[in-house]
mmCIF file of C-alpha atoms and ligand atoms in Angstrom:
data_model
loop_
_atom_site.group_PDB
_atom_site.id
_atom_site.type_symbol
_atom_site.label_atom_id
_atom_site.label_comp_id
_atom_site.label_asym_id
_atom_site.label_seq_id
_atom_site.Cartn_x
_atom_site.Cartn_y
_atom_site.Cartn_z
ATOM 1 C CA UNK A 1 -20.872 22.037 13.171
ATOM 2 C CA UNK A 2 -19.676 21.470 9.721
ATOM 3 C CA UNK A 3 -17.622 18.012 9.993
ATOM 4 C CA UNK A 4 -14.398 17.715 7.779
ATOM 5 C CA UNK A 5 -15.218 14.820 4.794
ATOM 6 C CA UNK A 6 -12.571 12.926 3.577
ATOM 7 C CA UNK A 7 -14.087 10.503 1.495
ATOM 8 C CA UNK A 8 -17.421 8.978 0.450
ATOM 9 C CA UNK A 9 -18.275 5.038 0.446
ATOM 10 C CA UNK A 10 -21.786 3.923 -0.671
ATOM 11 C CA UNK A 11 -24.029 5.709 1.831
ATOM 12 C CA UNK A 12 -20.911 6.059 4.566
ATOM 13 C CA UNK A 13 -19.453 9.144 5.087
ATOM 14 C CA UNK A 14 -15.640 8.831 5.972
ATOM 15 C CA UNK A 15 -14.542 11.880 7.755
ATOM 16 C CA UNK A 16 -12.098 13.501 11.158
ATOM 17 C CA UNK A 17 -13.532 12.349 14.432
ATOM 18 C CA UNK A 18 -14.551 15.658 16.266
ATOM 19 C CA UNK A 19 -14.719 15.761 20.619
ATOM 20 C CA UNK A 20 -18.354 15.298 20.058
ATOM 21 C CA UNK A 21 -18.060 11.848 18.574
ATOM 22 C CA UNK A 22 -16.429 10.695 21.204
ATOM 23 C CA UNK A 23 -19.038 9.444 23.317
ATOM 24 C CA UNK A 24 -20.111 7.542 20.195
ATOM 25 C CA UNK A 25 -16.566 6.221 19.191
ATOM 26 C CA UNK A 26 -16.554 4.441 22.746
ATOM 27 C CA UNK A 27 -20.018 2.834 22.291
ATOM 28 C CA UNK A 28 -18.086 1.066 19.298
ATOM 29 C CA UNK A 29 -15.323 0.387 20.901
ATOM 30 C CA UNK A 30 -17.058 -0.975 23.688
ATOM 31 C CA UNK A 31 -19.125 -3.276 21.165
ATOM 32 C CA UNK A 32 -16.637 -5.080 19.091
ATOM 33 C CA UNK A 33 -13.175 -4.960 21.049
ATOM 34 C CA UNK A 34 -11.911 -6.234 24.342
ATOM 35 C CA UNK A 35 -9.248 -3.486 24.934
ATOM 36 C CA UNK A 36 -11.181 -0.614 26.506
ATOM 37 C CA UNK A 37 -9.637 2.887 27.243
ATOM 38 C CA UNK A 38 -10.692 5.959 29.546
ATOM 39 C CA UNK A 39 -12.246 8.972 28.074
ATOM 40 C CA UNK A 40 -9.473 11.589 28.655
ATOM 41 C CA UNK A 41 -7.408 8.397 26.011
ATOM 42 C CA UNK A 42 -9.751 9.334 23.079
ATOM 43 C CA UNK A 43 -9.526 12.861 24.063
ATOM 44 C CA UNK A 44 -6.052 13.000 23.938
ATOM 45 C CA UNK A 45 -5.527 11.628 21.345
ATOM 46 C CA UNK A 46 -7.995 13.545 19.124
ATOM 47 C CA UNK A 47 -6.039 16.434 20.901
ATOM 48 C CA UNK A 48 -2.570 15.385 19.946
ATOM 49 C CA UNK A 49 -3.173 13.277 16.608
ATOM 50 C CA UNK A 50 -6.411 14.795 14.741
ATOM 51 C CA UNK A 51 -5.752 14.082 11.498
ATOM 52 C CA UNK A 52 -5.538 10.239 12.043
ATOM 53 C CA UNK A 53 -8.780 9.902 14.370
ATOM 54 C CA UNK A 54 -10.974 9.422 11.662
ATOM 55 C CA UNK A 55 -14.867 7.803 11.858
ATOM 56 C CA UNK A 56 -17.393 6.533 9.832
ATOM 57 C CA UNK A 57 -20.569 7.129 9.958
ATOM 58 C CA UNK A 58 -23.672 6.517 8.662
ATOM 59 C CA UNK A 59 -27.114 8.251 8.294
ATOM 60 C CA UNK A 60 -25.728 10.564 11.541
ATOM 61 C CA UNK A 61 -24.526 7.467 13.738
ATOM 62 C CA UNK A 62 -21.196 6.564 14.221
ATOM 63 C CA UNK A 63 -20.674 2.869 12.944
ATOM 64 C CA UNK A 64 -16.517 3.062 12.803
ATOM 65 C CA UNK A 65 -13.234 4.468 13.880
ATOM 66 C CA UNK A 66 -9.647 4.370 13.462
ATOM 67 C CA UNK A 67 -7.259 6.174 16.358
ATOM 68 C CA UNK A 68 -3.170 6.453 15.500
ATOM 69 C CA UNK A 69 -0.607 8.157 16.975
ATOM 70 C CA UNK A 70 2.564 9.762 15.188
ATOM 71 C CA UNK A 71 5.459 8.556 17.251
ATOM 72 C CA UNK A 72 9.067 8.646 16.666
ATOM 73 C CA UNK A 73 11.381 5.791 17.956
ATOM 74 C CA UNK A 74 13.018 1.911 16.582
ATOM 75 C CA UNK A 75 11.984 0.848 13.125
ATOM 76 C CA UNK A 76 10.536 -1.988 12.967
ATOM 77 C CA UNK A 77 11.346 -2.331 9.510
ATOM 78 C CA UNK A 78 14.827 -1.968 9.801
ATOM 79 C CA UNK A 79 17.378 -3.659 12.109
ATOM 80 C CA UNK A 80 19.104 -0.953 13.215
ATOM 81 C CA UNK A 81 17.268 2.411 12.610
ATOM 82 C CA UNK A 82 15.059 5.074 13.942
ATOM 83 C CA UNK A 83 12.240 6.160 12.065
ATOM 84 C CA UNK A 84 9.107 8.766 12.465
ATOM 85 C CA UNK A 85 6.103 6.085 12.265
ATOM 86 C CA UNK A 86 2.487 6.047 12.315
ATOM 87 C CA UNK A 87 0.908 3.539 14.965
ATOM 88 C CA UNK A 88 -2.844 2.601 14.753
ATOM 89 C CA UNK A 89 -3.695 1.940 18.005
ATOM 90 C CA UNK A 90 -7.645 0.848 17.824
ATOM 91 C CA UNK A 91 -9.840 0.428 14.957
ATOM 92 C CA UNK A 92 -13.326 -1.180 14.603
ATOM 93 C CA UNK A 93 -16.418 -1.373 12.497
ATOM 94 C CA UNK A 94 -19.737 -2.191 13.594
ATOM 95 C CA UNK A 95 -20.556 -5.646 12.987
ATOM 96 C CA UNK A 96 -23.711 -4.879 11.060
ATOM 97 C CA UNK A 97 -21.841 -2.298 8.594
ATOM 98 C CA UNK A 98 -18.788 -5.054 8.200
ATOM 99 C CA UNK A 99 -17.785 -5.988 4.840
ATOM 100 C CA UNK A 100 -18.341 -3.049 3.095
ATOM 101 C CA UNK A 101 -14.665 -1.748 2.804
ATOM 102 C CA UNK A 102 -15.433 0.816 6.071
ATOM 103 C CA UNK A 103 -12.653 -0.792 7.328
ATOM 104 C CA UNK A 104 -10.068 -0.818 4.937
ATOM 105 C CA UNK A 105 -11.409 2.883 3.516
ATOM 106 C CA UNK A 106 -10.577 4.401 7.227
ATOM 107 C CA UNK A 107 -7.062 2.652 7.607
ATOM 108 C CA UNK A 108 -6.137 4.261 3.948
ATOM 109 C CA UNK A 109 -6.702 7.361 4.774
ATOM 110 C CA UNK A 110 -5.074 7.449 8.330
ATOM 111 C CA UNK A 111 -2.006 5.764 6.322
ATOM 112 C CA UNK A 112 -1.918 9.155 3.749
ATOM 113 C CA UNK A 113 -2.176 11.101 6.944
ATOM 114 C CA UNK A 114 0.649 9.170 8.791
ATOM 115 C CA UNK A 115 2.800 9.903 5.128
ATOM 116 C CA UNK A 116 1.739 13.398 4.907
ATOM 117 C CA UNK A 117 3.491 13.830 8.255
ATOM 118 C CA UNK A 118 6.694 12.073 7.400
ATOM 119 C CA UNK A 119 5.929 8.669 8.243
ATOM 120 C CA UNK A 120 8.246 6.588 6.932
ATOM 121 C CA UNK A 121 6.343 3.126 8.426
ATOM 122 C CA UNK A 122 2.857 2.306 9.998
ATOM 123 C CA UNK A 123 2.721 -0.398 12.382
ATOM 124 C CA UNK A 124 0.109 -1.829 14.679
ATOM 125 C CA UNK A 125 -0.250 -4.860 17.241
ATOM 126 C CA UNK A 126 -3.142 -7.286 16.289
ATOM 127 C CA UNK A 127 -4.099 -10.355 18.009
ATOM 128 C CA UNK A 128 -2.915 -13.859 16.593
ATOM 129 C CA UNK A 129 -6.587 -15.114 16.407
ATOM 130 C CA UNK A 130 -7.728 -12.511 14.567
ATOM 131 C CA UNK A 131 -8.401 -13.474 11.577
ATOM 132 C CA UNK A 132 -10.328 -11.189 9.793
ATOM 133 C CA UNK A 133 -8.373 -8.211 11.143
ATOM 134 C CA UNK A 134 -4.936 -9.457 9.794
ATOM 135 C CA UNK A 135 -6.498 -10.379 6.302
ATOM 136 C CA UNK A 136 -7.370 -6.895 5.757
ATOM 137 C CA UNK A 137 -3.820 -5.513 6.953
ATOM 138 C CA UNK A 138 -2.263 -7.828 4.637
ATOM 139 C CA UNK A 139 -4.444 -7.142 1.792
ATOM 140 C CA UNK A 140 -3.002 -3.231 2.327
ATOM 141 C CA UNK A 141 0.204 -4.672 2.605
ATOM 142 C CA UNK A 142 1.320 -4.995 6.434
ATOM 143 C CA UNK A 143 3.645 -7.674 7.120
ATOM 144 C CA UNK A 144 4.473 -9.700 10.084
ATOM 145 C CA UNK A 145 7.058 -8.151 11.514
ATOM 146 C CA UNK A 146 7.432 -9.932 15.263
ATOM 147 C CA UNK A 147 5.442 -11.675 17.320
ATOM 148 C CA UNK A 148 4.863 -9.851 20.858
ATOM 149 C CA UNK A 149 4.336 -13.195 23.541
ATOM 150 C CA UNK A 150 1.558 -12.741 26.219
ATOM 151 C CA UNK A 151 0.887 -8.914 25.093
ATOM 152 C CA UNK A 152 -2.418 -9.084 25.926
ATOM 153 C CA UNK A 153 -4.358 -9.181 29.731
ATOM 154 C CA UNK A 154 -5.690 -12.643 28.879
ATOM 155 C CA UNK A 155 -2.220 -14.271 27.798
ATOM 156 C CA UNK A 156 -2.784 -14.179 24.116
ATOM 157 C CA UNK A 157 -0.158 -12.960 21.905
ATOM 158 C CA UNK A 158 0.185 -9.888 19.284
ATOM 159 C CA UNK A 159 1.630 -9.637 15.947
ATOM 160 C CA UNK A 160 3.371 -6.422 15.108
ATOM 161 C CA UNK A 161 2.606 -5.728 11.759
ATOM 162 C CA UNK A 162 4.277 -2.963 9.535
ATOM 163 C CA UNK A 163 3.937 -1.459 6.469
ATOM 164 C CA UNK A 164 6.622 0.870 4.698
ATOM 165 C CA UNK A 165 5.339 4.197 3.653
ATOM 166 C CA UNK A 166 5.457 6.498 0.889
HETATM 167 C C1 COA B 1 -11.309 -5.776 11.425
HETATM 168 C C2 COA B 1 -12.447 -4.839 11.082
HETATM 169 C C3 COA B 1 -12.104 -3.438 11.565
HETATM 170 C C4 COA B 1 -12.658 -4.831 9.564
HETATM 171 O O1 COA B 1 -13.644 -3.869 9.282
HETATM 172 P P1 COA B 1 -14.507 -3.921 7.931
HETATM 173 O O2 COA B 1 -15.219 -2.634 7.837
HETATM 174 O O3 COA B 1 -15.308 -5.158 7.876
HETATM 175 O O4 COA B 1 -13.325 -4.005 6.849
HETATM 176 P P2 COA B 1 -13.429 -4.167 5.281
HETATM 177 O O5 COA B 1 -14.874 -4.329 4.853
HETATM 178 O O6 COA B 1 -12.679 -3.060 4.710
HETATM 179 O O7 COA B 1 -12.681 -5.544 5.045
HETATM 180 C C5 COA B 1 -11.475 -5.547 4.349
HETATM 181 C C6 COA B 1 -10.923 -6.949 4.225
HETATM 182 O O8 COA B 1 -10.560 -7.464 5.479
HETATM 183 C C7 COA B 1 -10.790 -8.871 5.500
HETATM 184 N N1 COA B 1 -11.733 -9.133 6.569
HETATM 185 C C8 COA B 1 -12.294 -8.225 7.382
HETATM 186 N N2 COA B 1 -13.044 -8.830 8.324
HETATM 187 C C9 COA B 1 -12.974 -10.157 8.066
HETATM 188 C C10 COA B 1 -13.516 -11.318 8.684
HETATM 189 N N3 COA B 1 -14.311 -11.257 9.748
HETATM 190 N N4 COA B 1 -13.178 -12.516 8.174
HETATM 191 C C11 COA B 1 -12.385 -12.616 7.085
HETATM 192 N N5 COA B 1 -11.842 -11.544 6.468
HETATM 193 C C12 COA B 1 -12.126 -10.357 6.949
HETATM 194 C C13 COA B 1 -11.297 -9.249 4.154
HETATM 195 O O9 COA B 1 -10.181 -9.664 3.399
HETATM 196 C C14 COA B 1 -11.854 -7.955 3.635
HETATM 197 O O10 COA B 1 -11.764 -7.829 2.267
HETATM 198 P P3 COA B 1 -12.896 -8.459 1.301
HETATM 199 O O11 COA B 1 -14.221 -8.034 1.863
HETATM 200 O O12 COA B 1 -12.586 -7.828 -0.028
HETATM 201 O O13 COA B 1 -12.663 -9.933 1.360
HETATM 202 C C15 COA B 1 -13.777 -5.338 11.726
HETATM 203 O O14 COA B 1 -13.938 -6.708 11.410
HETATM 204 C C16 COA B 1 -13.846 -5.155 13.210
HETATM 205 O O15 COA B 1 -14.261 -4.097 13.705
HETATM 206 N N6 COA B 1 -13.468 -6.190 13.985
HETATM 207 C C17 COA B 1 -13.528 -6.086 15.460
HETATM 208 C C18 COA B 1 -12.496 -5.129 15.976
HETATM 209 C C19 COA B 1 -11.103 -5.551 15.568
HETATM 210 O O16 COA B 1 -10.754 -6.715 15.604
HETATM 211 N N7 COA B 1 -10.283 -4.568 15.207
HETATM 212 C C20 COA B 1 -8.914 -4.778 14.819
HETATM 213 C C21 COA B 1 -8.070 -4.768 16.024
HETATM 214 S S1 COA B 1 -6.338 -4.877 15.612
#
């Protein structure tokens, strides 16, 4: 089946997740995060948000993905508003293929997606430790935008992070 490209980085293909990647997608997930999900999650999500379930792959093996959904509801930009926002709800890159700008490369284009919509914001919930993860959304320009106490099973807390689109 011919898989829709959406970009090119060094040997990495960056293109839509299809229903057949999915058992793939969960092998990464499983492999580099502690927040697991069913099947029929990935599936339904592909189903409802396909143009912001994108992977990465390389040499026919799926070494990344990003998963968003469009939802409308509270800015979190702005104290008193509603707005249409894009909200990345899992992404992850092999640690082998780490590095590389996988990463960053899928989170772009799910953020021109989430625009092309009529995003007006993209937010996401990232743990405190993590480091590495909240480096790269503040090198695309997230900010802190609250800090979520105890969001996670094991007690540790989440920043909300948002960006302002378009
Ligand atoms: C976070 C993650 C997706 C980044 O993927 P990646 O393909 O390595 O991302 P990139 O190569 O595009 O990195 C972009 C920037 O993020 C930062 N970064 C990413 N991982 C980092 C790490 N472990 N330590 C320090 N900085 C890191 C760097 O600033 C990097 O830019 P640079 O290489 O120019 O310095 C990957 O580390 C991962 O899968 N981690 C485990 C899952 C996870 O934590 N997901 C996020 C949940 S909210």
């Amino acid at each position: 089946m011919q898989k829709a490209l959406l970009s090119r980085l060094d040997g990495y293909e960056i293109r839509l997740c299809s229903s057949d990647d999915i058992p793939e997608v969960i092998t990464v997930n499983m492999l580099t995060l502690p927040e697991h999900y069913s099947d029929y999650f990935y599936h339904e999500i592909l189903n409802d948000h396909p143009q912001t379930f994108i992977v990465a792959e390389l040499d026919g093996k799926v070494v990344g993905y990003i998963m968003c959904r469009i939802e409308y509801g509270l800015s979190h930009l702005r104290r008193f508003g509603l707005a249409r926002k894009g909200h990345i709800i899992s992404v992850a890159t092999l640690g082998e293929h780490r590095a590389k700008g996988v990463g960053s490369r899928m989170v772009q284009h799910a953020l021109e997606e989430m625009g092309k919509v009529g995003c007006k914001e993209a937010y996401l919930e990232v743990r405190s430790s993590n480091d590495g993860a909240i480096k790269l959304y503040e090198k695309i320009g997230f900010k802190i935008a609250n800090t979520l106490q105890s969001y996670y099973k094991d007690g540790e807390a989440a920043y909300l992070m948002a960006l302002q689109l378009g």
